[in-house]
Amino acid sequence: MRKLILCLAGLMMVGPALAAGGGDVVLKHKDWSFSGPFGSFDQAAMQRGFQAYVEVCSGCHSLDYVSFRNLADLGYNEAEIKAIAAQYEVEDGPNDDGDMFMRAALPADRFPAPYPNKNAARAANNGAYPPDLSLIAKARANGPDYLYSLLTSYVDAPGDKEVPDGMYYNSAYSGHLIAMPQPLYGDDVTYADGADSSVEAISADLVSFFAWTAEPALEKRKRTGVAVVAFLLILSAMSFGAMRFIWADVKK
Amino acid sequence: MSASKFSNPVVRWIDHRLPIFSFLEHEANEYPTPKNLNYFWNFGSLAGISLVIMIVTGITLAMSYTAHVDYAFESVERIMRDVNHGWLLRYIHMNGASFFFIVVFIHIFRGLYYGSYKAPRELLWMLGVVILLLMMATAFMGYVLPWGQMSFWGATVITNLFSAIPFVGESIVTWLWGGFSVDNPTLNRFFALHYLMPFLIVGVVILHLVALHRFGSNNPLGIDTRGPQDTLPFHPYYTIKDFFGLSVFLTFLAAAVFFFPNFLGHPDNYIPADPLQTPAHIVPEWYFLPFYAILRAVPDKLGGVLAMFGAIAILFVLPWLDRSPVRSARFRPLFKIFFWILVIDCIVLGYVGAKPAEGMYLLVGRVATVWYFVHFLAILPLLSVIETPRPLPQSISTPVFGGGGGLAGAVAAPKEKL
Amino acid sequence: MAKSQTKSGADASVEHKSRRDFIVVATYAMGAVGAGAFVWPLVDQMNPAADTLALASIEVDVSKIVEGQSITIKWRGKPIFIRHRTASEIEEASGVLQDELRDPEGDDVRAQKPEYLVVLGVCTHLGCVPLGQKVGEVRGEYGGWFCPCHGSHYDSSGRIRKGPAPLNLEVPPYSFLSDQVIRIG
């Protein structure tokens, strides 16, 4: 047992070391509704985050792995999803004449990307590629806190720091120089539910949304997990009891 | 093979023609097992079950996976989002790999501590080392399949190890890649081999079991069993004990799968592979970290590669490095101390492997690497000569210590059977 | 355990044995239930995935189909024939006597709106796609569709009239969302 404990201790040392990203940045921590073994998504926040993504982020950032039909998880009904999808155009074809054509998006379609390919995205953004946001919350160490910190940490550069053209100062970004201009200034979106639209509030809503796009099965996973772990604990206790019974007549 | 062994006529009919029931009866029911095995002996069966879990989830994942550079990442995301229970299967497979290694590492260190590699179990031990090598190759290729940034760059770095081989290195790497960099042909063949190798492991595991059943399990005392009073039938005693161990193991695995599925992974692997951009800090999966640290500790390319492979190769000759006739560390006071130093050394190597190769980390890594080899090449042979083992008990069921004690008694006991 | 052993007599050992058997059997049974529960995801992953199901029902705007013409669309990997029938075709289809048919079915049962016939374009004989969709293609002796593989003739209601096919062309599940929009599936 001692060995096992040592091994686990070793793992605990190594695990965070693996996850560690930019060491010079302290992230702002928030208690997200989706963290912890019983965590779940906040639908209202996700809907607001979705609105903010559409109005602020989607001009440059794609959402490649998310389909309109997935929006049902945010609490939209079928008609609402159809209406949202219909605002987008996707390429289809070839038609009977062999040509590709544009049509209104359907719930089964994925969100169309703002640029046709990576090179076009780079060309339009000073050579910096705006990453796809579907998995962003899992593709960065401490994703939710990282995103929240990044969005809320555009501050004036300290006097001795030179900020080149096309770069911006962000105290939460590793190296502090980021190619993305400050996306949020407060009141960037007007929420239908009258929720707070400060930079911090919109950032938190966006994080809720991106936590979902990165891991849509999160709620199901945690709910299943509670049941499975409970089952296995009972099974462990029962098999321990059974083992004691069977071994009872063995002379030690 | 008397036919009267089974009362059921169908069983009897089959068993007469295909003695599968006799085999099972002999190997599972009657198989005499030392009665004093502790919980560390659970890890062998856990490793076997881990292998089954990996194969089963792997085959189902393969049904939805596309081994093509343009679709691999997307097909994994489709598994995570659209395939029924796909997220569950993938997370079990992902975390199952880590747990498989945890179990196997504990299994190996158990063997080291209780001297399970010593005569007459040398081949059993060597087959185990072959399994470890196959597992490492399988895990490495599996990690390439999601085609994220870590997949791609891990594949690039590890395949480049072979370029250290003099004269033919470059040709070998080109041959491994099927091109001039890690690309679609590489991904395709890695998928084919990743699917194949688990079944090779199954084959070697069967040999491992055949070798095990030749002399039976070692035990915490490290002395041979001397008759029925020392043993128990495997069933029901060890079936229920293994079942209990399995329940606990699955509880830990489930906790990881359902609550921390990405804890042992790396965030960069959720970024699609980009052959033009290396992530800032690339590290292998945690189970390769000690070997990675050894690789980086040597300032010479070929030397590093040789040291890394040597770290495993040395295990093959371990039975002949440790000449002490006493198996269990319980009766070897000095060996016991050095065993725990080795454990710490491996953990240190793992820690250093996750850190950038510079400054203190590099220094510590070098010291730990040297110690690893010194342990096997110098300390173990030396200990077999200078150490005075404590007196061994006469048998498992009679905890009476051999008269006189000292080296003479200790040597006599295990040699009897040879 | 110590307790039950101190109880003297056969009673105690019998009681001990039955308690032991119960918990052992219960444990292994529970393990079997757990294993069974784990098998379900392995089996269910082979069922159609969410993205496949999302395409399992499609919506078609039929307003652009000129009277007398047909369109072919793909639904669940198979062709669907939608024909905007002319008045004479409807009349012909509904005028057939039931006992003339191999697979008796009324036209009013097959077409929710008589102007639009929606059928699966797969011959019920051996699965070929019948001709008759494009202008100028053979429509068979009954003015519907003709399967070139083994010569089955379908009428303007998609019913089998001549040839080896046993059944009428299948009508997929569909409904009119509005006058001109059909949802198939």
mmCIF file of N, CA, C and O in Angstrom, chain A residues 1-42:
data_model
loop_
_atom_site.group_PDB
_atom_site.id
_atom_site.type_symbol
_atom_site.label_atom_id
_atom_site.label_comp_id
_atom_site.label_asym_id
_atom_site.label_seq_id
_atom_site.Cartn_x
_atom_site.Cartn_y
_atom_site.Cartn_z
ATOM 1 N N MET A 1 0.830 -1.223 0.000
ATOM 2 C CA MET A 1 0.000 0.000 0.000
ATOM 3 C C MET A 1 0.851 1.253 0.000
ATOM 4 O O MET A 1 0.565 2.213 -0.677
ATOM 5 N N ARG A 2 1.956 1.167 0.739
ATOM 6 C CA ARG A 2 2.819 2.349 0.796
ATOM 7 C C ARG A 2 3.255 2.763 -0.598
ATOM 8 O O ARG A 2 3.314 3.921 -0.956
ATOM 9 N N LYS A 3 3.554 1.702 -1.382
ATOM 10 C CA LYS A 3 4.041 1.947 -2.735
ATOM 11 C C LYS A 3 2.969 2.654 -3.557
ATOM 12 O O LYS A 3 3.228 3.609 -4.275
ATOM 13 N N LEU A 4 1.746 2.149 -3.385
ATOM 14 C CA LEU A 4 0.637 2.716 -4.150
ATOM 15 C C LEU A 4 0.486 4.194 -3.828
ATOM 16 O O LEU A 4 0.318 5.042 -4.697
ATOM 17 N N ILE A 5 0.564 4.465 -2.519
ATOM 18 C CA ILE A 5 0.407 5.859 -2.094
ATOM 19 C C ILE A 5 1.512 6.719 -2.710
ATOM 20 O O ILE A 5 1.265 7.812 -3.214
ATOM 21 N N LEU A 6 2.720 6.151 -2.695
ATOM 22 C CA LEU A 6 3.832 6.888 -3.286
ATOM 23 C C LEU A 6 3.602 7.158 -4.768
ATOM 24 O O LEU A 6 3.844 8.253 -5.274
ATOM 25 N N CYS A 7 3.116 6.121 -5.459
ATOM 26 C CA CYS A 7 2.868 6.280 -6.888
ATOM 27 C C CYS A 7 1.840 7.377 -7.130
ATOM 28 O O CYS A 7 1.989 8.206 -8.024
ATOM 29 N N LEU A 8 0.777 7.350 -6.324
ATOM 30 C CA LEU A 8 -0.264 8.363 -6.493
ATOM 31 C C LEU A 8 0.300 9.748 -6.202
ATOM 32 O O LEU A 8 -0.004 10.706 -6.903
ATOM 33 N N ALA A 9 1.147 9.809 -5.167
ATOM 34 C CA ALA A 9 1.767 11.097 -4.852
ATOM 35 C C ALA A 9 2.595 11.568 -6.033
ATOM 36 O O ALA A 9 2.583 12.737 -6.405
ATOM 37 N N GLY A 10 3.288 10.606 -6.646
ATOM 38 C CA GLY A 10 4.090 10.945 -7.822
ATOM 39 C C GLY A 10 3.227 11.489 -8.932
ATOM 40 O O GLY A 10 3.544 12.505 -9.567
ATOM 41 N N LEU A 11 2.086 10.834 -9.131
ATOM 42 C CA LEU A 11 1.158 11.276 -10.162
ATOM 43 C C LEU A 11 0.685 12.693 -9.896
ATOM 44 O O LEU A 11 0.590 13.518 -10.800
ATOM 45 N N MET A 12 0.378 12.943 -8.628
ATOM 46 C CA MET A 12 -0.146 14.267 -8.296
ATOM 47 C C MET A 12 0.888 15.353 -8.547
ATOM 48 O O MET A 12 0.563 16.476 -8.871
ATOM 49 N N MET A 13 2.149 14.945 -8.388
ATOM 50 C CA MET A 13 3.195 15.920 -8.677
ATOM 51 C C MET A 13 3.291 16.161 -10.176
ATOM 52 O O MET A 13 3.494 17.279 -10.633
ATOM 53 N N VAL A 14 3.182 15.059 -10.923
ATOM 54 C CA VAL A 14 3.409 15.151 -12.352
ATOM 55 C C VAL A 14 2.197 15.744 -13.074
ATOM 56 O O VAL A 14 2.338 16.534 -13.990
ATOM 57 N N GLY A 15 1.005 15.373 -12.619
ATOM 58 C CA GLY A 15 -0.216 15.816 -13.294
ATOM 59 C C GLY A 15 -0.279 17.309 -13.517
ATOM 60 O O GLY A 15 -0.334 17.774 -14.658
ATOM 61 N N PRO A 16 -0.229 18.095 -12.444
ATOM 62 C CA PRO A 16 -0.317 19.548 -12.630
ATOM 63 C C PRO A 16 0.841 20.076 -13.466
ATOM 64 O O PRO A 16 0.694 21.036 -14.215
ATOM 65 N N ALA A 17 1.994 19.401 -13.348
ATOM 66 C CA ALA A 17 3.137 19.842 -14.141
ATOM 67 C C ALA A 17 2.809 19.726 -15.619
ATOM 68 O O ALA A 17 3.193 20.562 -16.429
ATOM 69 N N LEU A 18 2.053 18.671 -15.963
ATOM 70 C CA LEU A 18 1.655 18.489 -17.351
ATOM 71 C C LEU A 18 0.721 19.595 -17.790
ATOM 72 O O LEU A 18 0.779 20.093 -18.905
ATOM 73 N N ALA A 19 -0.202 19.933 -16.871
ATOM 74 C CA ALA A 19 -1.238 20.871 -17.237
ATOM 75 C C ALA A 19 -0.717 22.304 -17.257
ATOM 76 O O ALA A 19 -1.335 23.190 -17.828
ATOM 77 N N ALA A 20 0.419 22.523 -16.627
ATOM 78 C CA ALA A 20 0.902 23.894 -16.504
ATOM 79 C C ALA A 20 1.201 24.509 -17.871
ATOM 80 O O ALA A 20 1.802 23.900 -18.734
ATOM 81 N N GLY A 21 0.740 25.684 -18.086
ATOM 82 C CA GLY A 21 0.980 26.363 -19.352
ATOM 83 C C GLY A 21 1.949 27.512 -19.141
ATOM 84 O O GLY A 21 3.073 27.304 -18.704
ATOM 85 N N GLY A 22 1.520 28.721 -19.445
ATOM 86 C CA GLY A 22 2.379 29.883 -19.236
ATOM 87 C C GLY A 22 2.571 30.109 -17.752
ATOM 88 O O GLY A 22 1.643 30.393 -17.026
ATOM 89 N N GLY A 23 3.802 29.999 -17.314
ATOM 90 C CA GLY A 23 4.046 30.027 -15.892
ATOM 91 C C GLY A 23 4.004 31.417 -15.280
ATOM 92 O O GLY A 23 3.828 31.559 -14.090
ATOM 93 N N ASP A 24 4.115 32.447 -16.127
ATOM 94 C CA ASP A 24 4.268 33.790 -15.574
ATOM 95 C C ASP A 24 2.934 34.490 -15.329
ATOM 96 O O ASP A 24 2.893 35.652 -14.979
ATOM 97 N N VAL A 25 1.830 33.774 -15.538
ATOM 98 C CA VAL A 25 0.524 34.416 -15.460
ATOM 99 C C VAL A 25 -0.301 33.784 -14.347
ATOM 100 O O VAL A 25 -0.363 32.567 -14.230
ATOM 101 N N VAL A 26 -0.903 34.623 -13.511
ATOM 102 C CA VAL A 26 -1.834 34.103 -12.510
ATOM 103 C C VAL A 26 -3.247 34.326 -13.039
ATOM 104 O O VAL A 26 -3.634 35.451 -13.354
ATOM 105 N N LEU A 27 -4.006 33.240 -13.173
ATOM 106 C CA LEU A 27 -5.341 33.352 -13.755
ATOM 107 C C LEU A 27 -6.357 33.746 -12.691
ATOM 108 O O LEU A 27 -6.225 33.405 -11.522
ATOM 109 N N LYS A 28 -7.378 34.470 -13.138
ATOM 110 C CA LYS A 28 -8.494 34.774 -12.242
ATOM 111 C C LYS A 28 -9.362 33.531 -12.137
ATOM 112 O O LYS A 28 -9.669 32.893 -13.136
ATOM 113 N N HIS A 29 -9.701 33.185 -10.922
ATOM 114 C CA HIS A 29 -10.503 31.976 -10.748
ATOM 115 C C HIS A 29 -11.949 32.327 -10.432
ATOM 116 O O HIS A 29 -12.241 33.237 -9.672
ATOM 117 N N LYS A 30 -12.860 31.607 -11.081
ATOM 118 C CA LYS A 30 -14.284 31.791 -10.808
ATOM 119 C C LYS A 30 -14.883 30.432 -10.508
ATOM 120 O O LYS A 30 -14.418 29.416 -11.032
ATOM 121 N N ASP A 31 -15.912 30.382 -9.675
ATOM 122 C CA ASP A 31 -16.610 29.118 -9.423
ATOM 123 C C ASP A 31 -17.653 28.915 -10.504
ATOM 124 O O ASP A 31 -18.726 29.513 -10.459
ATOM 125 N N TRP A 32 -17.318 28.103 -11.484
ATOM 126 C CA TRP A 32 -18.223 27.900 -12.609
ATOM 127 C C TRP A 32 -19.309 26.899 -12.249
ATOM 128 O O TRP A 32 -19.048 25.946 -11.511
ATOM 129 N N SER A 33 -20.494 27.128 -12.820
ATOM 130 C CA SER A 33 -21.614 26.236 -12.493
ATOM 131 C C SER A 33 -21.337 24.814 -12.959
ATOM 132 O O SER A 33 -21.881 23.857 -12.434
ATOM 133 N N PHE A 34 -20.477 24.668 -13.985
ATOM 134 C CA PHE A 34 -20.256 23.346 -14.573
ATOM 135 C C PHE A 34 -19.080 22.607 -13.940
ATOM 136 O O PHE A 34 -18.738 21.513 -14.355
ATOM 137 N N SER A 35 -18.417 23.208 -12.946
ATOM 138 C CA SER A 35 -17.297 22.485 -12.334
ATOM 139 C C SER A 35 -17.802 21.645 -11.161
ATOM 140 O O SER A 35 -18.923 21.817 -10.695
ATOM 141 N N GLY A 36 -16.965 20.741 -10.708
ATOM 142 C CA GLY A 36 -17.338 19.852 -9.613
ATOM 143 C C GLY A 36 -18.139 18.666 -10.106
ATOM 144 O O GLY A 36 -18.684 18.686 -11.201
ATOM 145 N N PRO A 37 -18.202 17.613 -9.267
ATOM 146 C CA PRO A 37 -18.854 16.370 -9.715
ATOM 147 C C PRO A 37 -20.354 16.519 -9.973
ATOM 148 O O PRO A 37 -20.926 15.706 -10.685
ATOM 149 N N PHE A 38 -20.983 17.529 -9.389
ATOM 150 C CA PHE A 38 -22.416 17.691 -9.620
ATOM 151 C C PHE A 38 -22.712 18.894 -10.515
ATOM 152 O O PHE A 38 -23.841 19.345 -10.613
ATOM 153 N N GLY A 39 -21.665 19.433 -11.150
ATOM 154 C CA GLY A 39 -21.837 20.645 -11.942
ATOM 155 C C GLY A 39 -22.801 20.474 -13.094
ATOM 156 O O GLY A 39 -22.976 19.384 -13.633
ATOM 157 N N SER A 40 -23.461 21.575 -13.467
ATOM 158 C CA SER A 40 -24.328 21.535 -14.643
ATOM 159 C C SER A 40 -24.237 22.884 -15.338
ATOM 160 O O SER A 40 -23.761 23.868 -14.765
ATOM 161 N N PHE A 41 -24.709 22.915 -16.572
ATOM 162 C CA PHE A 41 -24.639 24.152 -17.340
ATOM 163 C C PHE A 41 -25.746 25.113 -16.927
ATOM 164 O O PHE A 41 -26.830 24.705 -16.524
ATOM 165 N N ASP A 42 -25.457 26.396 -17.052
ATOM 166 C CA ASP A 42 -26.441 27.437 -16.781
ATOM 167 C C ASP A 42 -26.999 27.873 -18.137
ATOM 168 O O ASP A 42 -26.341 28.583 -18.894
#
